[in-house]
PDB file of C-alpha atoms in Angstrom:
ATOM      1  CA  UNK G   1      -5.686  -4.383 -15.807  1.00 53.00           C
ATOM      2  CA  UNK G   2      -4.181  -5.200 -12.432  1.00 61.00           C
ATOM      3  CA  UNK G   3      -2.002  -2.374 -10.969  1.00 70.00           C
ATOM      4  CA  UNK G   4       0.362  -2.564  -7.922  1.00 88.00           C
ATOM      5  CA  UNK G   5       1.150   1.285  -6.024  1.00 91.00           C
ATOM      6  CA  UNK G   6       4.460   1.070  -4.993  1.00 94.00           C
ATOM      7  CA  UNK G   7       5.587   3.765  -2.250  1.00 96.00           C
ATOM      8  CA  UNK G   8       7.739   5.533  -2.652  1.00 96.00           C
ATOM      9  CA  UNK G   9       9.490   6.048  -5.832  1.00 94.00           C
ATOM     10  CA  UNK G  10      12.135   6.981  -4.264  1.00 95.00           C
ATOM     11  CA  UNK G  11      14.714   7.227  -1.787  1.00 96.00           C
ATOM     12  CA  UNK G  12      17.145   9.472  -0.325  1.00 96.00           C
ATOM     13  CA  UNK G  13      19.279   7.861   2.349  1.00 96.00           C
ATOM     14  CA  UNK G  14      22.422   7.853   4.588  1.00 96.00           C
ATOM     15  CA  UNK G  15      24.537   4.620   4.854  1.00 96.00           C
ATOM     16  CA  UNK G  16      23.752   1.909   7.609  1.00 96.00           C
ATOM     17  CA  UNK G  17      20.061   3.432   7.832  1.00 97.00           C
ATOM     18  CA  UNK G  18      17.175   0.929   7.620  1.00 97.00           C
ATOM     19  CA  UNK G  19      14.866   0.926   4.402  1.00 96.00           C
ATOM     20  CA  UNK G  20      10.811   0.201   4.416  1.00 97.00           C
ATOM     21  CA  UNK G  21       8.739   0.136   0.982  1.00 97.00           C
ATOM     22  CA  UNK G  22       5.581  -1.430   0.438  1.00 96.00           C
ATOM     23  CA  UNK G  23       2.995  -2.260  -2.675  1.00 96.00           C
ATOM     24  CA  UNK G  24      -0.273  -2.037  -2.553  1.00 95.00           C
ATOM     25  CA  UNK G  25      -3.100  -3.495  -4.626  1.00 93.00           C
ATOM     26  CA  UNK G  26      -6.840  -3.437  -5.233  1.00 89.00           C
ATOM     27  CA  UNK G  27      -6.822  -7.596  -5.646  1.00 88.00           C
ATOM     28  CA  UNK G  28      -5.326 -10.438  -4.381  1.00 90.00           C
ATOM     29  CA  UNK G  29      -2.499 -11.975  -5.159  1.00 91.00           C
ATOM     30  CA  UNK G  30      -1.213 -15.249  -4.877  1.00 90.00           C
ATOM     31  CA  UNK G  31       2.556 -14.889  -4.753  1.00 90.00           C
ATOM     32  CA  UNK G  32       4.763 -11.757  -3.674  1.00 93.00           C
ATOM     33  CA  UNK G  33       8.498 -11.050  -5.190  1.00 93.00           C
ATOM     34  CA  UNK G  34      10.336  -8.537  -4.379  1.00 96.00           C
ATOM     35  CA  UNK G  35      13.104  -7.848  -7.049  1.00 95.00           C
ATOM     36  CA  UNK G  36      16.161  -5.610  -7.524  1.00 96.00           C
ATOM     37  CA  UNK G  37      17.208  -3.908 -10.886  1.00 95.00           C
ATOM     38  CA  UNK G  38      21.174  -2.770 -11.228  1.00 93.00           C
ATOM     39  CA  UNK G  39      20.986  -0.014 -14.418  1.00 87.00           C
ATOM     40  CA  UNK G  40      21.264  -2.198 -17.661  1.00 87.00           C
ATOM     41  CA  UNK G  41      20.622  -5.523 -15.806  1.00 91.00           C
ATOM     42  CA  UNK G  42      17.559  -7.227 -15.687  1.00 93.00           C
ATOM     43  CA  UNK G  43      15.080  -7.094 -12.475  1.00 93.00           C
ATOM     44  CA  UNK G  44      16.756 -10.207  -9.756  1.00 94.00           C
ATOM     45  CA  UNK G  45      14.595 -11.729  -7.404  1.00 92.00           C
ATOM     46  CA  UNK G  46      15.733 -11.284  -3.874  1.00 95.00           C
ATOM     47  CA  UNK G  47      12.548 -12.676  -2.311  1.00 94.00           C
ATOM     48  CA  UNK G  48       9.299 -14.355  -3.109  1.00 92.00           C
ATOM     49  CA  UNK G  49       6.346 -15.255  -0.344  1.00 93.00           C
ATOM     50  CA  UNK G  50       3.867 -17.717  -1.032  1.00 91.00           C
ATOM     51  CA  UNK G  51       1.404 -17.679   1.633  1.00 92.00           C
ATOM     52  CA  UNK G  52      -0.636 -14.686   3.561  1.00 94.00           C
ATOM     53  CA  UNK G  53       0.827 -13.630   6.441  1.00 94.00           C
ATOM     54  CA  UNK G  54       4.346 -14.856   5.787  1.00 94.00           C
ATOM     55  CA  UNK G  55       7.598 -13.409   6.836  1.00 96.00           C
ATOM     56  CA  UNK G  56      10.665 -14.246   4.754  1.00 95.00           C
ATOM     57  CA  UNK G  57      14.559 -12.810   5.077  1.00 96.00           C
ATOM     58  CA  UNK G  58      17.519 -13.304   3.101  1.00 94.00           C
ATOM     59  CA  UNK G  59      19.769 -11.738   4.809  1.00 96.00           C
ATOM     60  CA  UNK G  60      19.846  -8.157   5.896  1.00 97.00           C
ATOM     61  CA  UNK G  61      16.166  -8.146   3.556  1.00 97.00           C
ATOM     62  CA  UNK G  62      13.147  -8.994   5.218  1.00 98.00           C
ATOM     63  CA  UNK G  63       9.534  -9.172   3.277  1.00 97.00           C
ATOM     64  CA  UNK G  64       6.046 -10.115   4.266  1.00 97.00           C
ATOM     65  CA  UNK G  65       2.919 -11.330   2.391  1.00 96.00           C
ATOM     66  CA  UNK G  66       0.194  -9.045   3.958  1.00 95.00           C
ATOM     67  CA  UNK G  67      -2.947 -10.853   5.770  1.00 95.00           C
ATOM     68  CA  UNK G  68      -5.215  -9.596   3.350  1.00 94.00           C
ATOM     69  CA  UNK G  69      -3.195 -10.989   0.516  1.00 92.00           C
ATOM     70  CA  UNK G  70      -3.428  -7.196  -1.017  1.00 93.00           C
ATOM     71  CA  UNK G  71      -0.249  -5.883   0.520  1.00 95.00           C
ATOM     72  CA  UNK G  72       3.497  -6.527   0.858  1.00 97.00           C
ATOM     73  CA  UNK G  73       6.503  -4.762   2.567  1.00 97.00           C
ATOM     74  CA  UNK G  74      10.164  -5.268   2.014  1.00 98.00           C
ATOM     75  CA  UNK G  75      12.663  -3.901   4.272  1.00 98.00           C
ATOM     76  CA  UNK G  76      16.462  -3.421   4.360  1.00 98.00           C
ATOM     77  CA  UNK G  77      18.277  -3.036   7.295  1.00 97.00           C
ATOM     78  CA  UNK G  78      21.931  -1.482   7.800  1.00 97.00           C
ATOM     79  CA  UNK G  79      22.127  -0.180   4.444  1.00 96.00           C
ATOM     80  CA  UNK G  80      25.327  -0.253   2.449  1.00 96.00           C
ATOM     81  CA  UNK G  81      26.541   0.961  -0.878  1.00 95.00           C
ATOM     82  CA  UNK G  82      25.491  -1.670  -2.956  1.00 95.00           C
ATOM     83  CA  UNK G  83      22.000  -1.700  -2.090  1.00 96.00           C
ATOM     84  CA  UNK G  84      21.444   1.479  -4.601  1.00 96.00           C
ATOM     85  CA  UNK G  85      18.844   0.259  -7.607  1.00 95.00           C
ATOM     86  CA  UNK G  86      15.594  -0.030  -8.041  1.00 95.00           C
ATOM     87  CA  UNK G  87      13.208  -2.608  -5.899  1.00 97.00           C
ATOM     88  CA  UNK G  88      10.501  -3.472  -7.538  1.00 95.00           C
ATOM     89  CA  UNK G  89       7.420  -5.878  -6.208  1.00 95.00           C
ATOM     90  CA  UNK G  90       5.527  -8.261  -8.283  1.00 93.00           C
ATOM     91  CA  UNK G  91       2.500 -10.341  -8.054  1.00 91.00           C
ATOM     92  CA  UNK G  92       0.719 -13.274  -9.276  1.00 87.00           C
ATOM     93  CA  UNK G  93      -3.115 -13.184  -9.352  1.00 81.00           C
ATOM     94  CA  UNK G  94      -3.903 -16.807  -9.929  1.00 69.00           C
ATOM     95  CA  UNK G  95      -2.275 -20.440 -10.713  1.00 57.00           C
ATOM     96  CA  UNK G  96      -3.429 -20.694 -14.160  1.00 58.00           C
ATOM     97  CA  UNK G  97      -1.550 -17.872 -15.664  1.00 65.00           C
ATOM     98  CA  UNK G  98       1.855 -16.923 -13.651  1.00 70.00           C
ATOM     99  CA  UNK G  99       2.010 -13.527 -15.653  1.00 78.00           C
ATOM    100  CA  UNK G 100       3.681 -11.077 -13.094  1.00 83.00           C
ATOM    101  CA  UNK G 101       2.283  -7.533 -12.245  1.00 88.00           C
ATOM    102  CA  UNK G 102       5.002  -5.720 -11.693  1.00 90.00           C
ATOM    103  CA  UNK G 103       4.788  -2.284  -9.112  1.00 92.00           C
ATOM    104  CA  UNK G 104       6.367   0.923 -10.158  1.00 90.00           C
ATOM    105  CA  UNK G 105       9.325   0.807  -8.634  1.00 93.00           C
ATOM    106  CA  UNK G 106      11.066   2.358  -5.798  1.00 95.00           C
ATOM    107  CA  UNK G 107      14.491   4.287  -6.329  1.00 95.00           C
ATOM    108  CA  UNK G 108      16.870   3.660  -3.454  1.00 97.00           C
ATOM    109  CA  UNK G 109      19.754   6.205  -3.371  1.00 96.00           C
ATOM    110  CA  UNK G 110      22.522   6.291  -0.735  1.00 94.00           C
ATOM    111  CA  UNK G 111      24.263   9.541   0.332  1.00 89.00           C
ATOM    112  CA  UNK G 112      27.718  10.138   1.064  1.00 81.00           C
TER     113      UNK G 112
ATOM    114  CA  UNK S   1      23.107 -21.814 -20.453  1.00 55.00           C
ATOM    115  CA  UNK S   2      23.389 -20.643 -16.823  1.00 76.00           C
ATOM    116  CA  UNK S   3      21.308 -17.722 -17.141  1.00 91.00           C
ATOM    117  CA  UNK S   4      18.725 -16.395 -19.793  1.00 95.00           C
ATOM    118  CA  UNK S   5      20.337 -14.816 -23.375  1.00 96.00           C
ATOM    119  CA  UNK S   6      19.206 -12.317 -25.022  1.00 97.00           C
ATOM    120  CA  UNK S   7      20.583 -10.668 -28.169  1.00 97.00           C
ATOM    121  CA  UNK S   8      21.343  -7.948 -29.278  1.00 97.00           C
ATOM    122  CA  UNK S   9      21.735  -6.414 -26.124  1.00 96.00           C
ATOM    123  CA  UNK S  10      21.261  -2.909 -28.187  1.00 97.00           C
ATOM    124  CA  UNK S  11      19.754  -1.960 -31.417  1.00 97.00           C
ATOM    125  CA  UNK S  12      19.181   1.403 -33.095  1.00 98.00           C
ATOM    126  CA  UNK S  13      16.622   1.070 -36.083  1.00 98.00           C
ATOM    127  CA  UNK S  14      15.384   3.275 -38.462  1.00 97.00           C
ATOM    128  CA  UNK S  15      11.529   4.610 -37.617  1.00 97.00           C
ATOM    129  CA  UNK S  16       9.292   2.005 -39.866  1.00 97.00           C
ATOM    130  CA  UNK S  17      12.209  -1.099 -39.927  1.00 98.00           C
ATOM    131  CA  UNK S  18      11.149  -4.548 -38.764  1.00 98.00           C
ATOM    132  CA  UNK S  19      13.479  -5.518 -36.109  1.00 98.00           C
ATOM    133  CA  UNK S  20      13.768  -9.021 -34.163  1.00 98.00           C
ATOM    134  CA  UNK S  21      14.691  -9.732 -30.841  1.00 98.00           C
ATOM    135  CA  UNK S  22      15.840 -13.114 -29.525  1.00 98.00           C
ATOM    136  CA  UNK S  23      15.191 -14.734 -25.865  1.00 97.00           C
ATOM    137  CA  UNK S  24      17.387 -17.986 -25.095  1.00 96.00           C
ATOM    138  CA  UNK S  25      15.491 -18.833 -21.792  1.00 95.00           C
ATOM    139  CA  UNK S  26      17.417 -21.487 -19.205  1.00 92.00           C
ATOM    140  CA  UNK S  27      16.847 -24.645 -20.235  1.00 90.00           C
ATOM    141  CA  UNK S  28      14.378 -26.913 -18.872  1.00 87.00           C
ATOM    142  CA  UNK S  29      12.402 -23.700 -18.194  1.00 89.00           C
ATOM    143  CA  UNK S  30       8.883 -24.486 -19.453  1.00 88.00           C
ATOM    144  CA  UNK S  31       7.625 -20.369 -19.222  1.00 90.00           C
ATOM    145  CA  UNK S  32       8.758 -17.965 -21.210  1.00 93.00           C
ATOM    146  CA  UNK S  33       7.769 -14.221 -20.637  1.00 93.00           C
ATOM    147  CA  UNK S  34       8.738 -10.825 -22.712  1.00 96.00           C
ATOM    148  CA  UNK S  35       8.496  -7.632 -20.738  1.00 95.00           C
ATOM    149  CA  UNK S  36       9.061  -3.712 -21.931  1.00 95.00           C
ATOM    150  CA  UNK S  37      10.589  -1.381 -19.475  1.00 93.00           C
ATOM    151  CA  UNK S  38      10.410   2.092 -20.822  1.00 89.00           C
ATOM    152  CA  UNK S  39      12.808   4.665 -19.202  1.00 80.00           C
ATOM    153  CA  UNK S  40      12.417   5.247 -15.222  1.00 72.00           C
ATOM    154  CA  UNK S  41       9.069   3.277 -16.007  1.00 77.00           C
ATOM    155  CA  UNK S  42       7.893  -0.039 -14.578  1.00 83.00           C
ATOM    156  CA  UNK S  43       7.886  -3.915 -16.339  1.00 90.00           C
ATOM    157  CA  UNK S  44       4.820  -3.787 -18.848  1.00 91.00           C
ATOM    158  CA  UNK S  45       4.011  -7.287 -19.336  1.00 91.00           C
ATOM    159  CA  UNK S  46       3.756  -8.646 -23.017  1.00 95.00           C
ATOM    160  CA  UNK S  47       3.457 -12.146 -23.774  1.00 94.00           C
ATOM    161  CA  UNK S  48       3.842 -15.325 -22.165  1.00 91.00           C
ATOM    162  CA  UNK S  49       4.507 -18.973 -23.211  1.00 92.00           C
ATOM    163  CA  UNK S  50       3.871 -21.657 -21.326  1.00 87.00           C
ATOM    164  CA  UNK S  51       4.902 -25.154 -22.359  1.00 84.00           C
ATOM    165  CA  UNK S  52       2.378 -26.187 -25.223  1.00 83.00           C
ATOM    166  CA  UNK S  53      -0.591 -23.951 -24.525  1.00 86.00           C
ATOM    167  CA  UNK S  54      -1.512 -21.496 -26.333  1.00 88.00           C
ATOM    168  CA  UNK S  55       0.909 -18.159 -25.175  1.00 91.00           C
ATOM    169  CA  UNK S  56      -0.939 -15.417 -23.437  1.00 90.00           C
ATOM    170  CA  UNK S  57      -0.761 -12.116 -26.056  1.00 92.00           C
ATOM    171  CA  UNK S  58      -3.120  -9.904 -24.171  1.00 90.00           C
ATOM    172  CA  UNK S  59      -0.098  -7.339 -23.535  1.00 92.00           C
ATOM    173  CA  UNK S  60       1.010  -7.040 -26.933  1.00 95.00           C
ATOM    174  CA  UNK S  61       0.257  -3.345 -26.983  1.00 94.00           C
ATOM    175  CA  UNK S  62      -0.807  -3.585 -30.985  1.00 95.00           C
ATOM    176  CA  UNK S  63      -0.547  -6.140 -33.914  1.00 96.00           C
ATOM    177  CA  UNK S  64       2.708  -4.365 -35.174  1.00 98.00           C
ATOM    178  CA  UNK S  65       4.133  -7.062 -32.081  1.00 98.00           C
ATOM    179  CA  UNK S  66       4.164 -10.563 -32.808  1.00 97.00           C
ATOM    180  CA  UNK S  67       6.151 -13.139 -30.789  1.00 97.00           C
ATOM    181  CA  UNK S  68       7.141 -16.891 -31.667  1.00 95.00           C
ATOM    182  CA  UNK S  69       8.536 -19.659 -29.365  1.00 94.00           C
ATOM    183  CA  UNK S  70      10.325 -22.887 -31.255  1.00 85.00           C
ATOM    184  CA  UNK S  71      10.385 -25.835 -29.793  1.00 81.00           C
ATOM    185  CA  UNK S  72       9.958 -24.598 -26.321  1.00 77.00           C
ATOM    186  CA  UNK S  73      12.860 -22.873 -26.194  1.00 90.00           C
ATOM    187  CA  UNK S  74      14.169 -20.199 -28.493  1.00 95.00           C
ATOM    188  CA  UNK S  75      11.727 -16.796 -28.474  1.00 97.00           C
ATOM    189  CA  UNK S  76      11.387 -14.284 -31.010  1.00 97.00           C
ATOM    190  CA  UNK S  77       9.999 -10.935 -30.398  1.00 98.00           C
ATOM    191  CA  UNK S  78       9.273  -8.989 -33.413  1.00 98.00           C
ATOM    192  CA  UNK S  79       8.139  -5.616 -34.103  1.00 98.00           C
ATOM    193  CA  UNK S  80       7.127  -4.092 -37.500  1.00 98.00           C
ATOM    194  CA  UNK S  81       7.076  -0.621 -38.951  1.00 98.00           C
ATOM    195  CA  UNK S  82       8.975   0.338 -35.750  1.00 98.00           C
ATOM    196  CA  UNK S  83       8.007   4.007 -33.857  1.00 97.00           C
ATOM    197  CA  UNK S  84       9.921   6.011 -31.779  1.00 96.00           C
ATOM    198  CA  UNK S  85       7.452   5.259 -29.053  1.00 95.00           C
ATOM    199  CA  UNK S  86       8.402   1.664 -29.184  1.00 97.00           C
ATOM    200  CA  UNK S  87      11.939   2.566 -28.146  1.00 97.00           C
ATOM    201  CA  UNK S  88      12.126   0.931 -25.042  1.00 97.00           C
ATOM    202  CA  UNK S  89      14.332  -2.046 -22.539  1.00 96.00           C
ATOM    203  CA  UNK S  90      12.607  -5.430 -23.996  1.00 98.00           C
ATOM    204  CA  UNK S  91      13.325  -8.099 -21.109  1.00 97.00           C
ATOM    205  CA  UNK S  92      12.601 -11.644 -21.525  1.00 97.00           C
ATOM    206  CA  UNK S  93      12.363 -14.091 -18.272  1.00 94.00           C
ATOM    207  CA  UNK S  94      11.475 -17.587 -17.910  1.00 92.00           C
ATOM    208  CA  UNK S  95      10.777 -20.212 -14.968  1.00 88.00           C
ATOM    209  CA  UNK S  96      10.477 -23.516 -14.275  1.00 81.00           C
ATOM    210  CA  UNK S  97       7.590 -23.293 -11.796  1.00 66.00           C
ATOM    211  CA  UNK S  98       6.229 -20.243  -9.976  1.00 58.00           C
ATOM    212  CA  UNK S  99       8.138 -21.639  -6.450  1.00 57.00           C
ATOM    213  CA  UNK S 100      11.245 -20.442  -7.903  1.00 59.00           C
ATOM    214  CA  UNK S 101      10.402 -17.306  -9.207  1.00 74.00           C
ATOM    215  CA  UNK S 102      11.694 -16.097 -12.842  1.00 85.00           C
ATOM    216  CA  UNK S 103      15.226 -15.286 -14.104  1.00 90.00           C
ATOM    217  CA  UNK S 104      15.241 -12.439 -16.550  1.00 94.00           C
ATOM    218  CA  UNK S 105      17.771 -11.481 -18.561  1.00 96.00           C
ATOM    219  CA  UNK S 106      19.715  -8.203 -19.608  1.00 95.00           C
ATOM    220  CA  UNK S 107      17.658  -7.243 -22.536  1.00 96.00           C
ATOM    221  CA  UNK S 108      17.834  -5.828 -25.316  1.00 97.00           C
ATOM    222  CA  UNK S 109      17.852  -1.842 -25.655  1.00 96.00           C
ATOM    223  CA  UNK S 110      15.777  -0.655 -29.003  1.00 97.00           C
ATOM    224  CA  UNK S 111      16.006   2.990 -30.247  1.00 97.00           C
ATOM    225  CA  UNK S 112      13.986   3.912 -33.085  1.00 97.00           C
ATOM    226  CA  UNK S 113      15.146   6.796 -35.202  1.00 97.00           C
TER     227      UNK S 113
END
């Protein structure tokens, strides 16, 4: 099936530092989200891009929908405390079937 | 409801028990999707309903997995002769229309024992 490579798993920052993760995949997609996941929550979408080349931000988050429609970045800038979790992306291959492909996951972990 | 239900948020089952999990998606939300999240792992898709049509089982990772949907609304995952490798996060989402994205709940935690 359809995989998404999410880089990196994981990461070790300091407080007020900017944050850059990206998925990549071998086909297009349709539709990029970018989700968080709090431990025993379920994932919540922070941002979702629709068309190739597009650059969204909510906020201190800022995502684009890659040209080729086979890539997608997410990054946070200023990082504070309660940005720990894990980001995950997701995509949608086609209108017929919304099932989401969900990346791997990237850790985010704030030092003191 | 405001957001998407699930219950029981945990379960602990005995290895071989039949064990049901319940998905109360937002209503008015036409799609309905079950996901497992193993530990530190990623979403592994499962099943999808979508309005009328026939759902979409091609995740269901073997016919020990079954999944209903009444009435549009209400979703029942269920899993027979539980194994320990099924213990797992089982998270249910659903969405009005792929413009808003999908709302997933808390899920429910299942330990086989």
């Amino acid at each position: 099936g359809q995989q998404l490579n999410q880089s990196p798993q994981s990461m070790f920052i300091q407080e007020g530092e900017d944050v850059s993760m990206n998925c990549t995949s071998s086909s297009i997609f349709n539709t990029w989200l970018w989700y968080k996941q709090d431990p025993g929550e379920g994932p919540v979408l922070l941002i979702a891009l629709y068309k190739a080349g597009e650059l969204t931000s909510n906020g201190r988050l800022t995502a684009q929908f890659g040209i080729t429609r086979k890539d997608s970045f997410l990054n946070i800038s200023a990082s504070i405390p309660s940005d720990v979790g894990i980001y995950f992306c997701a995509g949608i291959s086609n209108f017929g079937n919304e099932k989401l492909t969900f990346g791997t996951g990237t850790r985010l972990t704030i030092i003191p | 409801g405001a957001g998407v239900s699930q219950s029981p948020s945990n379960k602990v089952t005995e290895k071989g028990k039949d064990v049901e999990l319940r998905c109360d998606p937002i209503s008015g939300h036409t799609a309905l999707y079950w996901y497992r999240q193993s530990l530190g792992q990623g979403l592994e898709f499962l099943i999808y309903f979508q309005g009328n049509s026939a759902p979409d089982k091609s995740g269901l990772p073997s016919d020990r997995f079954s999944a209903e949907r009444t009435g549009g609304s209400v979703s029942t995952l269920t899993i027979q002769r539980t194994q320990q490798e099924d213990s797992a996060v089982y998270l249910c989402a659903s969405s009005t229309s792929r413009v808003r994205g999908y709302t997933f709940g808390s899920g429910t935690r299942l330990t086989v024992v």
